mmCIF file of C-alpha atoms in Angstrom:
data_model
loop_
_atom_site.group_PDB
_atom_site.id
_atom_site.type_symbol
_atom_site.label_atom_id
_atom_site.label_comp_id
_atom_site.label_asym_id
_atom_site.label_seq_id
_atom_site.Cartn_x
_atom_site.Cartn_y
_atom_site.Cartn_z
ATOM 1 C CA MET Z 1320 -11.105 95.942 79.398
ATOM 2 C CA PRO Z 1321 -11.173 92.205 79.002
ATOM 3 C CA ALA Z 1322 -8.172 90.728 77.264
ATOM 4 C CA SER Z 1323 -8.582 89.893 73.622
ATOM 5 C CA PRO Z 1324 -9.203 86.213 73.128
ATOM 6 C CA GLU Z 1325 -6.290 84.158 71.843
ATOM 7 C CA PRO Z 1326 -6.696 83.644 68.079
ATOM 8 C CA SER Z 1327 -7.665 80.161 67.135
ATOM 9 C CA TRP Z 1328 -5.281 77.772 65.291
ATOM 10 C CA THR Z 1329 -7.301 78.316 62.118
ATOM 11 C CA GLU Z 1330 -6.980 82.086 62.412
ATOM 12 C CA ARG Z 1331 -3.221 81.833 63.049
ATOM 13 C CA ARG Z 1332 -2.808 79.523 60.037
ATOM 14 C CA ALA Z 1333 -4.780 81.886 57.858
ATOM 15 C CA SER Z 1334 -2.758 84.993 58.756
ATOM 16 C CA PRO Z 1335 -1.047 86.658 55.779
ATOM 17 C CA HIS Z 1336 2.386 86.409 57.385
ATOM 18 C CA ARG Z 1337 2.119 82.682 57.992
ATOM 19 C CA ARG Z 1338 0.639 82.073 54.564
ATOM 20 C CA GLY Z 1339 3.628 83.875 53.068
ATOM 21 C CA LEU Z 1340 6.034 81.678 55.016
ATOM 22 C CA MET Z 1341 4.242 78.525 53.896
ATOM 23 C CA VAL Z 1342 4.242 79.605 50.237
ATOM 24 C CA GLY Z 1343 7.945 80.385 50.454
ATOM 25 C CA PHE Z 1344 8.674 77.007 52.039
ATOM 26 C CA VAL Z 1345 6.701 75.124 49.364
ATOM 27 C CA LEU Z 1346 8.449 77.128 46.644
ATOM 28 C CA CYS Z 1347 11.875 76.268 48.057
ATOM 29 C CA VAL Z 1348 11.000 72.599 48.234
ATOM 30 C CA TRP Z 1349 9.713 72.631 44.635
ATOM 31 C CA ILE Z 1350 12.884 74.357 43.365
ATOM 32 C CA GLY Z 1351 15.055 71.862 45.256
ATOM 33 C CA LEU Z 1352 13.208 68.885 43.824
ATOM 34 C CA THR Z 1353 13.359 70.348 40.315
ATOM 35 C CA LEU Z 1354 17.101 70.923 40.511
ATOM 36 C CA GLY Z 1355 17.558 67.445 41.932
ATOM 37 C CA LEU Z 1356 15.634 65.877 39.078
ATOM 38 C CA LEU Z 1357 17.564 67.882 36.509
ATOM 39 C CA GLY Z 1358 20.838 66.786 37.982
ATOM 40 C CA ALA Z 1359 19.826 63.147 38.358
ATOM 41 C CA PRO Z 1360 20.680 60.653 35.624
ATOM 42 C CA ALA Z 1361 17.924 59.911 33.137
ATOM 43 C CA PRO Z 1362 16.013 56.649 33.578
ATOM 44 C CA ALA Z 1363 17.581 53.709 31.790
ATOM 45 C CA GLN Z 1364 16.311 53.222 28.258
ATOM 46 C CA ALA Z 1365 15.957 49.904 26.479
ATOM 47 C CA ARG Z 1366 19.298 49.406 24.798
ATOM 48 C CA SER Z 1367 20.511 46.486 22.754
ATOM 49 C CA GLU Z 1368 23.128 44.311 24.391
ATOM 50 C CA ALA Z 1369 25.908 43.676 21.899
ATOM 51 C CA ILE Z 1370 25.809 40.565 19.739
ATOM 52 C CA GLU Z 1371 29.007 40.014 17.826
ATOM 53 C CA LEU Z 1372 28.306 39.138 14.211
ATOM 54 C CA GLN Z 1373 31.521 37.328 13.429
ATOM 55 C CA HIS Z 1374 30.661 36.310 9.901
ATOM 56 C CA ILE Z 1375 27.933 36.743 7.295
ATOM 57 C CA GLU Z 1376 27.918 36.020 3.593
ATOM 58 C CA ALA Z 1377 25.405 35.416 0.806
ATOM 59 C CA HIS Z 1378 25.674 33.044 -2.114
ATOM 60 C CA ARG Z 1379 23.496 33.592 -5.172
ATOM 61 C CA GLN Z 1380 23.141 31.218 -8.107
ATOM 62 C CA ASP Z 1381 20.437 29.819 -10.421
ATOM 63 C CA GLY Z 1382 17.698 31.946 -8.901
ATOM 64 C CA ASN Z 1383 18.523 30.882 -5.346
ATOM 65 C CA LEU Z 1384 19.911 32.937 -2.481
ATOM 66 C CA ASP Z 1385 21.619 31.355 0.534
ATOM 67 C CA VAL Z 1386 22.895 33.140 3.622
ATOM 68 C CA SER Z 1387 25.392 31.876 6.180
ATOM 69 C CA PHE Z 1388 26.102 33.709 9.435
ATOM 70 C CA ASP Z 1389 27.847 33.199 12.751
ATOM 71 C CA THR Z 1390 27.107 35.216 15.920
ATOM 72 C CA ARG Z 1391 28.587 35.237 19.405
ATOM 73 C CA PHE Z 1392 26.939 36.248 22.696
ATOM 74 C CA GLU Z 1393 26.372 35.053 26.248
ATOM 75 C CA LEU Z 1394 23.193 35.076 28.284
ATOM 76 C CA ALA Z 1395 23.119 37.332 31.328
ATOM 77 C CA PRO Z 1396 22.600 35.602 34.708
ATOM 78 C CA SER Z 1397 19.007 36.862 34.962
ATOM 79 C CA VAL Z 1398 18.173 35.516 31.496
ATOM 80 C CA GLU Z 1399 19.771 32.152 32.235
ATOM 81 C CA GLU Z 1400 17.902 31.974 35.549
ATOM 82 C CA ALA Z 1401 14.576 32.536 33.789
ATOM 83 C CA LEU Z 1402 15.467 29.817 31.277
ATOM 84 C CA GLN Z 1403 16.198 27.324 34.042
ATOM 85 C CA LYS Z 1404 12.884 28.199 35.710
ATOM 86 C CA GLY Z 1405 10.956 27.092 32.651
ATOM 87 C CA VAL Z 1406 10.847 30.178 30.428
ATOM 88 C CA SER Z 1407 11.529 29.332 26.773
ATOM 89 C CA LEU Z 1408 13.713 31.778 24.836
ATOM 90 C CA TYR Z 1409 13.113 32.558 21.179
ATOM 91 C CA PHE Z 1410 15.902 33.667 18.848
ATOM 92 C CA VAL Z 1411 14.898 35.068 15.465
ATOM 93 C CA ALA Z 1412 16.893 35.647 12.278
ATOM 94 C CA GLU Z 1413 15.201 37.762 9.618
ATOM 95 C CA ALA Z 1414 16.259 38.744 6.123
ATOM 96 C CA GLU Z 1415 14.554 41.165 3.755
ATOM 97 C CA VAL Z 1416 15.794 40.908 0.172
ATOM 98 C CA GLN Z 1417 15.494 43.926 -2.102
ATOM 99 C CA LEU Z 1418 16.323 44.428 -5.771
ATOM 100 C CA SER Z 1419 18.468 47.543 -6.131
ATOM 101 C CA ARG Z 1420 17.208 49.941 -8.818
ATOM 102 C CA TRP Z 1421 19.103 53.157 -9.594
ATOM 103 C CA TYR Z 1422 16.124 54.713 -11.391
ATOM 104 C CA TRP Z 1423 13.490 54.064 -8.706
ATOM 105 C CA PHE Z 1424 12.981 52.806 -5.163
ATOM 106 C CA ASP Z 1425 14.369 49.371 -4.326
ATOM 107 C CA ARG Z 1426 11.818 46.603 -4.784
ATOM 108 C CA THR Z 1427 11.285 44.078 -2.000
ATOM 109 C CA LEU Z 1428 11.503 40.570 -3.425
ATOM 110 C CA LEU Z 1429 10.974 38.478 -0.317
ATOM 111 C CA LYS Z 1430 11.199 38.272 3.455
ATOM 112 C CA ALA Z 1431 12.525 35.213 5.270
ATOM 113 C CA ARG Z 1432 12.392 34.299 8.942
ATOM 114 C CA ARG Z 1433 13.964 31.552 11.024
ATOM 115 C CA VAL Z 1434 13.055 30.935 14.687
ATOM 116 C CA TRP Z 1435 14.908 28.855 17.285
ATOM 117 C CA ARG Z 1436 13.261 27.990 20.600
ATOM 118 C CA LEU Z 1437 15.578 27.237 23.507
ATOM 119 C CA SER Z 1438 14.174 25.428 26.550
ATOM 120 C CA TYR Z 1439 15.483 23.694 29.658
ATOM 121 C CA GLN Z 1440 14.400 20.195 30.753
ATOM 122 C CA PRO Z 1441 14.685 20.099 34.587
ATOM 123 C CA LEU Z 1442 14.092 16.342 34.878
ATOM 124 C CA THR Z 1443 16.991 15.435 32.589
ATOM 125 C CA MET Z 1444 18.931 18.694 33.231
ATOM 126 C CA ASN Z 1445 19.362 19.095 29.470
ATOM 127 C CA TYR Z 1446 18.771 21.939 27.038
ATOM 128 C CA ARG Z 1447 16.667 21.529 23.916
ATOM 129 C CA VAL Z 1448 16.760 23.596 20.735
ATOM 130 C CA HIS Z 1449 13.726 23.546 18.421
ATOM 131 C CA LEU Z 1450 13.932 24.688 14.802
ATOM 132 C CA GLY Z 1451 10.800 24.163 12.742
ATOM 133 C CA GLY Z 1452 9.692 20.563 13.288
ATOM 134 C CA LEU Z 1453 13.146 19.420 14.422
ATOM 135 C CA SER Z 1454 14.679 19.442 17.889
ATOM 136 C CA GLN Z 1455 17.989 18.483 19.432
ATOM 137 C CA THR Z 1456 19.052 17.930 23.052
ATOM 138 C CA TYR Z 1457 22.306 19.220 24.517
ATOM 139 C CA ALA Z 1458 24.014 18.544 27.821
ATOM 140 C CA THR Z 1459 25.212 22.122 28.361
ATOM 141 C CA LEU Z 1460 23.923 25.609 27.660
ATOM 142 C CA ALA Z 1461 27.095 26.457 25.743
ATOM 143 C CA GLU Z 1462 26.446 23.612 23.285
ATOM 144 C CA ALA Z 1463 22.826 24.645 22.807
ATOM 145 C CA LEU Z 1464 23.734 28.285 22.211
ATOM 146 C CA LYS Z 1465 26.402 27.312 19.707
ATOM 147 C CA THR Z 1466 23.739 25.618 17.597
ATOM 148 C CA LEU Z 1467 21.325 28.546 17.430
ATOM 149 C CA GLN Z 1468 23.976 31.243 17.068
ATOM 150 C CA ARG Z 1469 24.838 30.210 13.523
ATOM 151 C CA SER Z 1470 23.292 29.033 10.292
ATOM 152 C CA LYS Z 1471 24.942 27.683 7.154
ATOM 153 C CA ASN Z 1472 23.405 27.914 3.678
ATOM 154 C CA TRP Z 1473 20.046 29.182 4.871
ATOM 155 C CA ARG Z 1474 17.898 29.128 1.716
ATOM 156 C CA LEU Z 1475 15.909 32.355 1.708
ATOM 157 C CA ASN Z 1476 13.669 31.529 -1.237
ATOM 158 C CA GLU Z 1477 11.624 28.401 -1.884
ATOM 159 C CA PRO Z 1478 11.047 27.730 -4.748
ATOM 160 C CA PRO Z 1479 13.603 29.716 -6.808
ATOM 161 C CA MET Z 1480 12.058 33.082 -7.619
ATOM 162 C CA LEU Z 1481 14.838 35.679 -7.563
ATOM 163 C CA VAL Z 1482 15.698 37.904 -10.496
ATOM 164 C CA ASP Z 1483 19.044 36.747 -11.831
ATOM 165 C CA GLU Z 1484 20.024 40.141 -13.170
ATOM 166 C CA GLY Z 1485 20.854 43.134 -11.049
ATOM 167 C CA PRO Z 1486 22.351 43.621 -7.586
ATOM 168 C CA LEU Z 1487 20.480 42.682 -4.424
ATOM 169 C CA ASN Z 1488 20.491 44.103 -0.924
ATOM 170 C CA ILE Z 1489 19.831 42.007 2.186
ATOM 171 C CA GLU Z 1490 18.727 43.633 5.441
ATOM 172 C CA PHE Z 1491 19.673 41.027 8.047
ATOM 173 C CA SER Z 1492 18.808 40.982 11.748
ATOM 174 C CA TYR Z 1493 19.210 38.529 14.611
ATOM 175 C CA ARG Z 1494 17.713 38.975 18.055
ATOM 176 C CA LEU Z 1495 16.341 37.509 21.241
ATOM 177 C CA ASP Z 1496 12.619 38.002 20.663
ATOM 178 C CA ALA Z 1497 11.244 39.414 23.913
ATOM 179 C CA THR Z 1498 7.746 39.677 22.421
ATOM 180 C CA GLN Z 1499 7.383 35.886 22.699
ATOM 181 C CA LEU Z 1500 8.109 35.852 26.435
ATOM 182 C CA PRO Z 1501 5.229 35.424 28.901
ATOM 183 C CA ARG Z 1502 3.369 38.711 29.270
ATOM 184 C CA PRO Z 1503 4.147 39.211 32.994
ATOM 185 C CA LEU Z 1504 7.846 38.762 32.245
ATOM 186 C CA GLN Z 1505 7.672 41.252 29.372
ATOM 187 C CA LEU Z 1506 6.288 43.849 31.779
ATOM 188 C CA SER Z 1507 8.877 43.143 34.461
ATOM 189 C CA ILE Z 1508 12.008 43.243 32.302
ATOM 190 C CA GLY Z 1509 11.187 46.702 30.928
ATOM 191 C CA ALA Z 1510 14.431 48.434 29.985
ATOM 192 C CA GLN Z 1511 16.773 45.759 31.323
ATOM 193 C CA ARG Z 1512 19.410 45.696 28.614
ATOM 194 C CA GLU Z 1513 20.361 42.045 29.110
ATOM 195 C CA TRP Z 1514 17.007 41.078 27.576
ATOM 196 C CA HIS Z 1515 17.559 43.199 24.462
ATOM 197 C CA LEU Z 1516 20.046 41.157 22.456
ATOM 198 C CA HIS Z 1517 20.063 42.372 18.873
ATOM 199 C CA VAL Z 1518 22.273 42.890 15.828
ATOM 200 C CA GLN Z 1519 21.612 44.215 12.315
ATOM 201 C CA ARG Z 1520 23.613 44.255 9.114
ATOM 202 C CA SER Z 1521 23.082 45.375 5.523
ATOM 203 C CA LEU Z 1522 24.630 43.130 2.868
ATOM 204 C CA ASP Z 1523 25.046 43.814 -0.859
ATOM 205 C CA VAL Z 1524 24.975 40.891 -3.285
ATOM 206 C CA GLY Z 1525 26.115 41.138 -6.898
ATOM 207 C CA PRO Z 1526 24.414 39.581 -9.940
ATOM 208 C CA SER Z 1527 24.352 35.802 -10.358
ATOM 209 C CA PRO Z 1528 27.515 34.355 -11.922
ATOM 210 C CA HIS Z 1529 27.172 33.056 -15.479
#
């Protein structure tokens, strides 16, 4: 009798025994990858780099409310490098003032916002800080940062409009505003914590002195 022809590669691949081996191999690989992923550290999340709020106080009188604060932080090397390559950095202080009411929800009286823009001038090798329509030039980054890290007697309300009676609550925040960075840079920094400078504080203010 003539010898049986050698099964083709397709027939060998399709045999139940070989299919079982392949399924077992794939299953082992899948289990190994799953265990590896479970044991691997989670991807880094966007966390706020610490800003030290050294001092904050509010002064209330004659329908006005002033806030003074002092923060401390340093820019990470990657942030400073972006600044020196022409990327402006925006630092934002925000305050939401609420009238505390024991019988109902607190009532929001006003919201105030102050924005500093920090830029680098490569031709003069100076740093410039913009606040509203004013700007000031500094020879070093440390001097420029010192200016925008603090504010004294920041008037939250113009003109006077605050209720003189009753305690107030101020929700204060200060941050490096990454939303004002160029869009490609926003996408690239992702969860890099050095770009997420932020601090918050709640401050209670008593009634106006008489």
